Short mmCIF file of N, CA and C in Angstrom, two decimals:
data_model
loop_
_atom_site.label_atom_id
_atom_site.label_comp_id
_atom_site.label_asym_id
_atom_site.label_seq_id
_atom_site.Cartn_x
_atom_site.Cartn_y
_atom_site.Cartn_z
N MET A 1 27.09 36.53 -82.89
CA MET A 1 26.36 36.32 -84.12
C MET A 1 25.30 35.24 -83.95
N TRP A 2 25.70 34.10 -83.34
CA TRP A 2 24.74 33.01 -83.18
C TRP A 2 23.60 33.38 -82.25
N SER A 3 23.89 34.19 -81.24
CA SER A 3 22.82 34.56 -80.31
C SER A 3 21.79 35.45 -81.01
N GLY A 4 22.24 36.31 -81.94
CA GLY A 4 21.31 37.14 -82.69
C GLY A 4 20.42 36.30 -83.59
N VAL A 5 20.99 35.29 -84.24
CA VAL A 5 20.23 34.40 -85.12
C VAL A 5 19.25 33.57 -84.27
N GLY A 6 19.73 33.11 -83.11
CA GLY A 6 18.87 32.32 -82.22
C GLY A 6 17.67 33.13 -81.75
N LEU A 7 17.90 34.39 -81.38
CA LEU A 7 16.79 35.23 -80.96
C LEU A 7 15.82 35.49 -82.11
N PHE A 8 16.35 35.68 -83.32
CA PHE A 8 15.49 35.89 -84.48
C PHE A 8 14.61 34.67 -84.73
N VAL A 9 15.19 33.47 -84.69
CA VAL A 9 14.43 32.24 -84.92
C VAL A 9 13.38 32.06 -83.81
N LEU A 10 13.76 32.32 -82.57
CA LEU A 10 12.82 32.20 -81.45
C LEU A 10 11.67 33.19 -81.61
N GLY A 11 11.98 34.41 -81.99
CA GLY A 11 10.94 35.42 -82.22
C GLY A 11 10.01 35.01 -83.36
N LEU A 12 10.58 34.46 -84.42
CA LEU A 12 9.78 34.01 -85.56
C LEU A 12 8.85 32.87 -85.16
N LEU A 13 9.36 31.94 -84.36
CA LEU A 13 8.53 30.83 -83.89
C LEU A 13 7.38 31.33 -83.02
N CYS A 14 7.64 32.26 -82.13
CA CYS A 14 6.59 32.83 -81.28
C CYS A 14 5.54 33.53 -82.12
N PHE A 15 6.01 34.30 -83.11
CA PHE A 15 5.07 35.02 -83.98
C PHE A 15 4.18 34.05 -84.74
N CYS A 16 4.77 33.01 -85.32
CA CYS A 16 3.98 32.04 -86.09
C CYS A 16 2.99 31.30 -85.21
N SER A 17 3.41 30.90 -84.02
CA SER A 17 2.49 30.17 -83.15
C SER A 17 1.35 31.05 -82.69
N SER A 18 1.62 32.34 -82.47
CA SER A 18 0.54 33.22 -82.03
C SER A 18 -0.43 33.50 -83.18
N VAL A 19 0.08 33.70 -84.39
CA VAL A 19 -0.78 33.96 -85.53
C VAL A 19 -1.61 32.73 -85.87
N PHE A 20 -0.95 31.57 -85.99
CA PHE A 20 -1.69 30.37 -86.37
C PHE A 20 -2.55 29.86 -85.21
N GLY A 21 -2.13 30.08 -83.99
CA GLY A 21 -2.93 29.69 -82.83
C GLY A 21 -4.23 30.47 -82.78
N GLN A 22 -4.19 31.76 -83.10
CA GLN A 22 -5.41 32.57 -83.11
C GLN A 22 -6.37 32.08 -84.17
N GLY A 23 -5.86 31.68 -85.31
CA GLY A 23 -6.72 31.19 -86.38
C GLY A 23 -7.45 29.92 -85.97
N ALA A 24 -6.77 29.05 -85.24
CA ALA A 24 -7.40 27.82 -84.79
C ALA A 24 -8.52 28.11 -83.81
N VAL A 25 -8.30 29.07 -82.92
CA VAL A 25 -9.34 29.43 -81.96
C VAL A 25 -10.53 30.03 -82.68
N GLU A 26 -10.29 30.91 -83.66
CA GLU A 26 -11.38 31.54 -84.39
C GLU A 26 -12.21 30.49 -85.14
N ALA A 27 -11.56 29.48 -85.70
CA ALA A 27 -12.28 28.46 -86.43
C ALA A 27 -13.20 27.67 -85.49
N GLN A 28 -12.78 27.42 -84.26
CA GLN A 28 -13.59 26.69 -83.32
C GLN A 28 -14.78 27.53 -82.87
N ARG A 29 -14.64 28.83 -82.79
CA ARG A 29 -15.71 29.71 -82.32
C ARG A 29 -16.79 29.87 -83.37
N GLY A 30 -16.51 29.61 -84.60
CA GLY A 30 -17.51 29.75 -85.64
C GLY A 30 -17.39 31.08 -86.35
N VAL A 31 -18.39 31.36 -87.16
CA VAL A 31 -18.41 32.61 -87.92
C VAL A 31 -19.39 33.58 -87.27
N LEU A 32 -19.06 34.85 -87.34
CA LEU A 32 -19.95 35.87 -86.80
C LEU A 32 -21.22 35.94 -87.64
N ILE A 33 -22.34 36.09 -86.97
CA ILE A 33 -23.60 36.25 -87.68
C ILE A 33 -24.33 37.47 -87.14
N PHE A 34 -25.28 37.97 -87.91
CA PHE A 34 -26.01 39.17 -87.51
C PHE A 34 -26.81 38.92 -86.24
N CYS A 35 -26.79 39.89 -85.36
CA CYS A 35 -27.48 39.76 -84.07
C CYS A 35 -29.00 39.74 -84.22
N ASP A 36 -29.52 40.26 -85.33
CA ASP A 36 -30.97 40.24 -85.52
C ASP A 36 -31.46 39.02 -86.28
N ASP A 37 -30.57 38.06 -86.51
CA ASP A 37 -30.95 36.80 -87.15
C ASP A 37 -31.95 36.07 -86.24
N PRO A 38 -33.05 35.55 -86.78
CA PRO A 38 -34.05 34.86 -85.94
C PRO A 38 -33.48 33.71 -85.11
N SER A 39 -32.48 33.00 -85.64
CA SER A 39 -31.90 31.89 -84.89
C SER A 39 -31.11 32.41 -83.68
N VAL A 40 -30.50 33.58 -83.79
CA VAL A 40 -29.79 34.20 -82.67
C VAL A 40 -30.81 34.62 -81.60
N GLN A 41 -31.91 35.21 -82.03
CA GLN A 41 -32.96 35.60 -81.09
C GLN A 41 -33.47 34.38 -80.33
N LYS A 42 -33.67 33.28 -81.04
CA LYS A 42 -34.15 32.05 -80.41
C LYS A 42 -33.14 31.52 -79.40
N ALA A 43 -31.86 31.57 -79.75
CA ALA A 43 -30.80 31.09 -78.86
C ALA A 43 -30.71 31.95 -77.59
N VAL A 44 -30.78 33.27 -77.74
CA VAL A 44 -30.72 34.17 -76.59
C VAL A 44 -31.95 33.97 -75.69
N THR A 45 -33.11 33.80 -76.29
CA THR A 45 -34.33 33.56 -75.52
C THR A 45 -34.17 32.29 -74.68
N SER A 46 -33.64 31.24 -75.28
CA SER A 46 -33.40 29.99 -74.56
C SER A 46 -32.43 30.20 -73.39
N ALA A 47 -31.36 30.94 -73.65
CA ALA A 47 -30.34 31.18 -72.61
C ALA A 47 -30.94 31.94 -71.42
N LEU A 48 -31.71 32.99 -71.70
CA LEU A 48 -32.30 33.76 -70.60
C LEU A 48 -33.36 32.96 -69.85
N HIS A 49 -34.12 32.14 -70.56
CA HIS A 49 -35.09 31.28 -69.86
C HIS A 49 -34.36 30.34 -68.90
N LYS A 50 -33.26 29.75 -69.36
CA LYS A 50 -32.51 28.83 -68.50
C LYS A 50 -31.93 29.57 -67.29
N PHE A 51 -31.36 30.75 -67.52
CA PHE A 51 -30.79 31.52 -66.41
C PHE A 51 -31.88 31.86 -65.40
N ASN A 52 -33.00 32.36 -65.88
CA ASN A 52 -34.08 32.77 -65.00
C ASN A 52 -34.69 31.58 -64.25
N ASP A 53 -34.70 30.40 -64.86
CA ASP A 53 -35.22 29.21 -64.18
C ASP A 53 -34.39 28.86 -62.95
N ARG A 54 -33.12 29.23 -62.96
CA ARG A 54 -32.23 28.93 -61.82
C ARG A 54 -32.35 29.95 -60.70
N LEU A 55 -32.93 31.11 -60.98
CA LEU A 55 -33.06 32.15 -59.95
C LEU A 55 -34.11 31.75 -58.91
N THR A 56 -33.81 32.02 -57.65
CA THR A 56 -34.78 31.73 -56.58
C THR A 56 -35.20 33.00 -55.85
N THR A 57 -34.42 34.07 -55.98
CA THR A 57 -34.76 35.35 -55.33
C THR A 57 -34.52 36.48 -56.32
N GLY A 58 -35.07 37.63 -55.99
CA GLY A 58 -34.85 38.81 -56.82
C GLY A 58 -35.80 38.86 -58.00
N TYR A 59 -35.29 39.39 -59.11
CA TYR A 59 -36.11 39.60 -60.29
C TYR A 59 -35.51 38.89 -61.50
N LYS A 60 -36.36 38.44 -62.40
CA LYS A 60 -35.90 37.82 -63.64
C LYS A 60 -35.15 38.85 -64.48
N LEU A 61 -34.24 38.34 -65.29
CA LEU A 61 -33.53 39.20 -66.24
C LEU A 61 -34.28 39.22 -67.56
N ALA A 62 -34.24 40.35 -68.23
CA ALA A 62 -34.84 40.51 -69.56
C ALA A 62 -33.76 41.00 -70.51
N LEU A 63 -33.83 40.59 -71.75
CA LEU A 63 -32.84 40.96 -72.74
C LEU A 63 -32.78 42.48 -72.91
N PHE A 64 -31.56 43.00 -72.94
CA PHE A 64 -31.36 44.43 -73.20
C PHE A 64 -30.76 44.62 -74.60
N GLN A 65 -29.62 43.93 -74.88
CA GLN A 65 -28.97 44.10 -76.18
C GLN A 65 -28.10 42.88 -76.48
N ILE A 66 -28.15 42.41 -77.72
CA ILE A 66 -27.25 41.35 -78.18
C ILE A 66 -26.00 42.04 -78.72
N LEU A 67 -24.85 41.69 -78.16
CA LEU A 67 -23.59 42.34 -78.54
C LEU A 67 -22.88 41.60 -79.67
N SER A 68 -22.82 40.26 -79.59
CA SER A 68 -22.19 39.49 -80.66
C SER A 68 -22.71 38.06 -80.64
N ALA A 69 -22.65 37.44 -81.81
CA ALA A 69 -23.09 36.06 -81.94
C ALA A 69 -22.23 35.39 -83.00
N SER A 70 -21.80 34.18 -82.70
CA SER A 70 -21.10 33.38 -83.70
C SER A 70 -21.74 32.01 -83.74
N LYS A 71 -21.59 31.36 -84.89
CA LYS A 71 -22.26 30.08 -85.14
C LYS A 71 -21.26 29.11 -85.73
N ALA A 72 -21.17 27.93 -85.12
CA ALA A 72 -20.35 26.85 -85.64
C ALA A 72 -21.31 25.72 -86.02
N GLU A 73 -21.11 25.13 -87.19
CA GLU A 73 -21.99 24.08 -87.66
C GLU A 73 -21.30 22.73 -87.64
N ASN A 74 -22.09 21.71 -87.30
CA ASN A 74 -21.63 20.34 -87.32
C ASN A 74 -22.76 19.53 -87.94
N GLY A 75 -22.73 19.37 -89.25
CA GLY A 75 -23.83 18.72 -89.94
C GLY A 75 -25.05 19.61 -89.88
N SER A 76 -26.17 19.08 -89.38
CA SER A 76 -27.39 19.88 -89.27
C SER A 76 -27.49 20.56 -87.91
N ASP A 77 -26.54 20.31 -87.01
CA ASP A 77 -26.52 20.94 -85.69
C ASP A 77 -25.72 22.24 -85.74
N SER A 78 -26.12 23.19 -84.89
CA SER A 78 -25.42 24.47 -84.79
C SER A 78 -25.13 24.78 -83.33
N VAL A 79 -23.98 25.37 -83.07
CA VAL A 79 -23.62 25.82 -81.73
C VAL A 79 -23.42 27.33 -81.81
N TYR A 80 -24.18 28.05 -80.98
CA TYR A 80 -24.12 29.50 -80.94
C TYR A 80 -23.34 29.94 -79.71
N SER A 81 -22.40 30.84 -79.91
CA SER A 81 -21.69 31.50 -78.82
C SER A 81 -22.19 32.93 -78.79
N LEU A 82 -22.75 33.33 -77.65
CA LEU A 82 -23.46 34.60 -77.57
C LEU A 82 -22.90 35.50 -76.48
N GLU A 83 -22.87 36.78 -76.76
CA GLU A 83 -22.58 37.82 -75.76
C GLU A 83 -23.73 38.80 -75.83
N PHE A 84 -24.34 39.06 -74.68
CA PHE A 84 -25.47 39.98 -74.66
C PHE A 84 -25.56 40.64 -73.29
N THR A 85 -26.37 41.68 -73.21
CA THR A 85 -26.63 42.32 -71.92
C THR A 85 -28.11 42.16 -71.59
N SER A 86 -28.38 42.17 -70.30
CA SER A 86 -29.75 42.05 -69.82
C SER A 86 -29.96 43.09 -68.73
N ARG A 87 -31.20 43.27 -68.35
CA ARG A 87 -31.53 44.14 -67.22
C ARG A 87 -32.54 43.42 -66.35
N ARG A 88 -32.57 43.81 -65.08
CA ARG A 88 -33.57 43.23 -64.19
C ARG A 88 -34.96 43.69 -64.65
N SER A 89 -35.89 42.76 -64.58
CA SER A 89 -37.27 43.06 -64.98
C SER A 89 -38.13 43.24 -63.73
N GLU A 90 -39.36 43.60 -63.95
CA GLU A 90 -40.30 43.77 -62.84
C GLU A 90 -40.89 42.43 -62.39
N CYS A 91 -40.57 41.33 -63.07
CA CYS A 91 -41.12 40.02 -62.74
C CYS A 91 -40.28 39.33 -61.67
N PRO A 92 -40.90 38.91 -60.56
CA PRO A 92 -40.16 38.21 -59.52
C PRO A 92 -39.61 36.87 -60.02
N ALA A 93 -38.44 36.49 -59.49
CA ALA A 93 -37.78 35.26 -59.90
C ALA A 93 -38.68 34.04 -59.70
N GLU A 94 -39.45 34.02 -58.64
CA GLU A 94 -40.28 32.85 -58.34
C GLU A 94 -41.61 32.85 -59.09
N GLY A 95 -41.88 33.90 -59.88
CA GLY A 95 -43.14 33.99 -60.62
C GLY A 95 -43.14 33.12 -61.87
N SER A 96 -44.33 32.88 -62.41
CA SER A 96 -44.46 32.01 -63.58
C SER A 96 -44.46 32.80 -64.90
N LYS A 97 -44.54 34.10 -64.84
CA LYS A 97 -44.56 34.93 -66.04
C LYS A 97 -43.20 34.88 -66.74
N PRO A 98 -43.16 34.59 -68.05
CA PRO A 98 -41.86 34.55 -68.75
C PRO A 98 -41.26 35.95 -68.90
N TRP A 99 -39.94 36.02 -68.98
CA TRP A 99 -39.26 37.31 -69.05
C TRP A 99 -39.67 38.11 -70.28
N THR A 100 -40.11 37.42 -71.32
CA THR A 100 -40.50 38.10 -72.55
C THR A 100 -41.76 38.95 -72.35
N ASP A 101 -42.51 38.69 -71.27
CA ASP A 101 -43.71 39.45 -70.97
C ASP A 101 -43.48 40.49 -69.87
N CYS A 102 -42.24 40.73 -69.51
CA CYS A 102 -41.90 41.62 -68.40
C CYS A 102 -41.28 42.92 -68.90
N ASN A 103 -41.52 43.99 -68.17
CA ASN A 103 -40.87 45.28 -68.43
C ASN A 103 -39.63 45.38 -67.54
N TYR A 104 -38.71 46.26 -67.92
CA TYR A 104 -37.54 46.51 -67.08
C TYR A 104 -37.99 47.16 -65.78
N LEU A 105 -37.22 46.93 -64.72
CA LEU A 105 -37.49 47.63 -63.46
C LEU A 105 -37.41 49.13 -63.72
N PRO A 106 -38.39 49.89 -63.24
CA PRO A 106 -38.38 51.33 -63.51
C PRO A 106 -37.34 52.10 -62.69
N THR A 107 -36.96 51.58 -61.54
CA THR A 107 -35.99 52.28 -60.69
C THR A 107 -34.98 51.29 -60.13
N GLY A 108 -33.80 51.80 -59.78
CA GLY A 108 -32.76 50.96 -59.18
C GLY A 108 -32.31 49.84 -60.10
N HIS A 109 -31.13 49.32 -59.91
CA HIS A 109 -30.58 48.17 -60.67
C HIS A 109 -30.84 48.29 -62.16
N ARG A 110 -30.61 49.46 -62.73
CA ARG A 110 -30.92 49.67 -64.13
C ARG A 110 -29.72 49.49 -65.05
N ALA A 111 -28.55 49.28 -64.49
CA ALA A 111 -27.37 49.10 -65.33
C ALA A 111 -27.44 47.75 -66.06
N PRO A 112 -27.03 47.71 -67.33
CA PRO A 112 -27.02 46.43 -68.06
C PRO A 112 -26.09 45.41 -67.39
N ILE A 113 -26.47 44.16 -67.47
CA ILE A 113 -25.73 43.04 -66.88
C ILE A 113 -25.14 42.23 -68.03
N SER A 114 -23.83 41.99 -68.00
CA SER A 114 -23.16 41.23 -69.06
C SER A 114 -23.47 39.74 -68.93
N CYS A 115 -23.76 39.11 -70.07
CA CYS A 115 -24.06 37.68 -70.11
C CYS A 115 -23.34 37.01 -71.27
N ASN A 116 -22.99 35.75 -71.09
CA ASN A 116 -22.40 34.91 -72.13
C ASN A 116 -23.14 33.59 -72.13
N ALA A 117 -23.33 33.00 -73.30
CA ALA A 117 -24.04 31.72 -73.36
C ALA A 117 -23.54 30.90 -74.54
N THR A 118 -23.70 29.59 -74.39
CA THR A 118 -23.45 28.63 -75.47
C THR A 118 -24.73 27.83 -75.64
N VAL A 119 -25.28 27.86 -76.84
CA VAL A 119 -26.56 27.21 -77.10
C VAL A 119 -26.42 26.27 -78.29
N HIS A 120 -26.86 25.02 -78.10
CA HIS A 120 -26.82 24.00 -79.14
C HIS A 120 -28.22 23.91 -79.75
N MET A 121 -28.29 24.01 -81.08
CA MET A 121 -29.60 23.96 -81.74
C MET A 121 -29.61 22.95 -82.88
N THR A 122 -30.71 22.20 -82.96
CA THR A 122 -30.99 21.34 -84.10
C THR A 122 -32.27 21.87 -84.74
N GLU A 123 -32.76 21.19 -85.76
CA GLU A 123 -34.01 21.63 -86.38
C GLU A 123 -35.18 21.55 -85.42
N LYS A 124 -35.11 20.61 -84.45
CA LYS A 124 -36.24 20.37 -83.56
C LYS A 124 -36.02 20.82 -82.13
N GLU A 125 -34.78 21.08 -81.74
CA GLU A 125 -34.47 21.29 -80.32
C GLU A 125 -33.48 22.43 -80.10
N THR A 126 -33.68 23.14 -78.99
CA THR A 126 -32.75 24.19 -78.56
C THR A 126 -32.32 23.86 -77.15
N ASP A 127 -31.01 23.73 -76.92
CA ASP A 127 -30.49 23.33 -75.61
C ASP A 127 -29.39 24.29 -75.18
N THR A 128 -29.65 25.05 -74.13
CA THR A 128 -28.63 25.96 -73.59
C THR A 128 -27.65 25.13 -72.77
N LYS A 129 -26.42 25.06 -73.23
CA LYS A 129 -25.39 24.27 -72.54
C LYS A 129 -24.79 25.05 -71.38
N GLN A 130 -24.67 26.37 -71.54
CA GLN A 130 -24.04 27.21 -70.52
C GLN A 130 -24.56 28.62 -70.66
N VAL A 131 -24.86 29.26 -69.53
CA VAL A 131 -25.21 30.67 -69.53
C VAL A 131 -24.73 31.29 -68.22
N ASP A 132 -24.03 32.40 -68.32
CA ASP A 132 -23.53 33.11 -67.14
C ASP A 132 -23.84 34.59 -67.30
N CYS A 133 -24.39 35.17 -66.24
CA CYS A 133 -24.64 36.60 -66.20
C CYS A 133 -23.98 37.16 -64.95
N MET A 134 -23.26 38.25 -65.10
CA MET A 134 -22.48 38.85 -64.01
C MET A 134 -23.36 39.74 -63.13
N ILE A 135 -24.14 39.11 -62.29
CA ILE A 135 -25.04 39.85 -61.41
C ILE A 135 -24.25 40.30 -60.18
N GLY A 136 -24.24 41.59 -59.95
CA GLY A 136 -23.63 42.16 -58.74
C GLY A 136 -24.72 42.78 -57.91
N GLU A 137 -24.76 42.48 -56.67
CA GLU A 137 -25.85 42.99 -55.81
C GLU A 137 -25.58 44.39 -55.38
#
């Protein structure tokens, strides 16, 4: 009898911690916002510029699709968590042309590339804290 009650209490504790633990994580991630929001576009543009600035070979990436965006606010500051896909563009990595002025590569390497970014924005400044794109050669 006691072992059945013990298992029930243990199961209840696990359930509560998983339910309430998920809520805490969601609160830290912020609220979902529309992908076509101008502030999301600005954050993604910043993230891709930063990623492309680090490239030394190959081709710059250009935005393909924004998959999800969430926003957490801290006073007048906002932190955006972004998931998007990109594609290789026709612009060489070492070139000065921004990715926004580039077309996608017409042949080869046409599959979308998954990217994640964290961008901090104030009224005056946009700072990409982290951006990762899963480039496979």
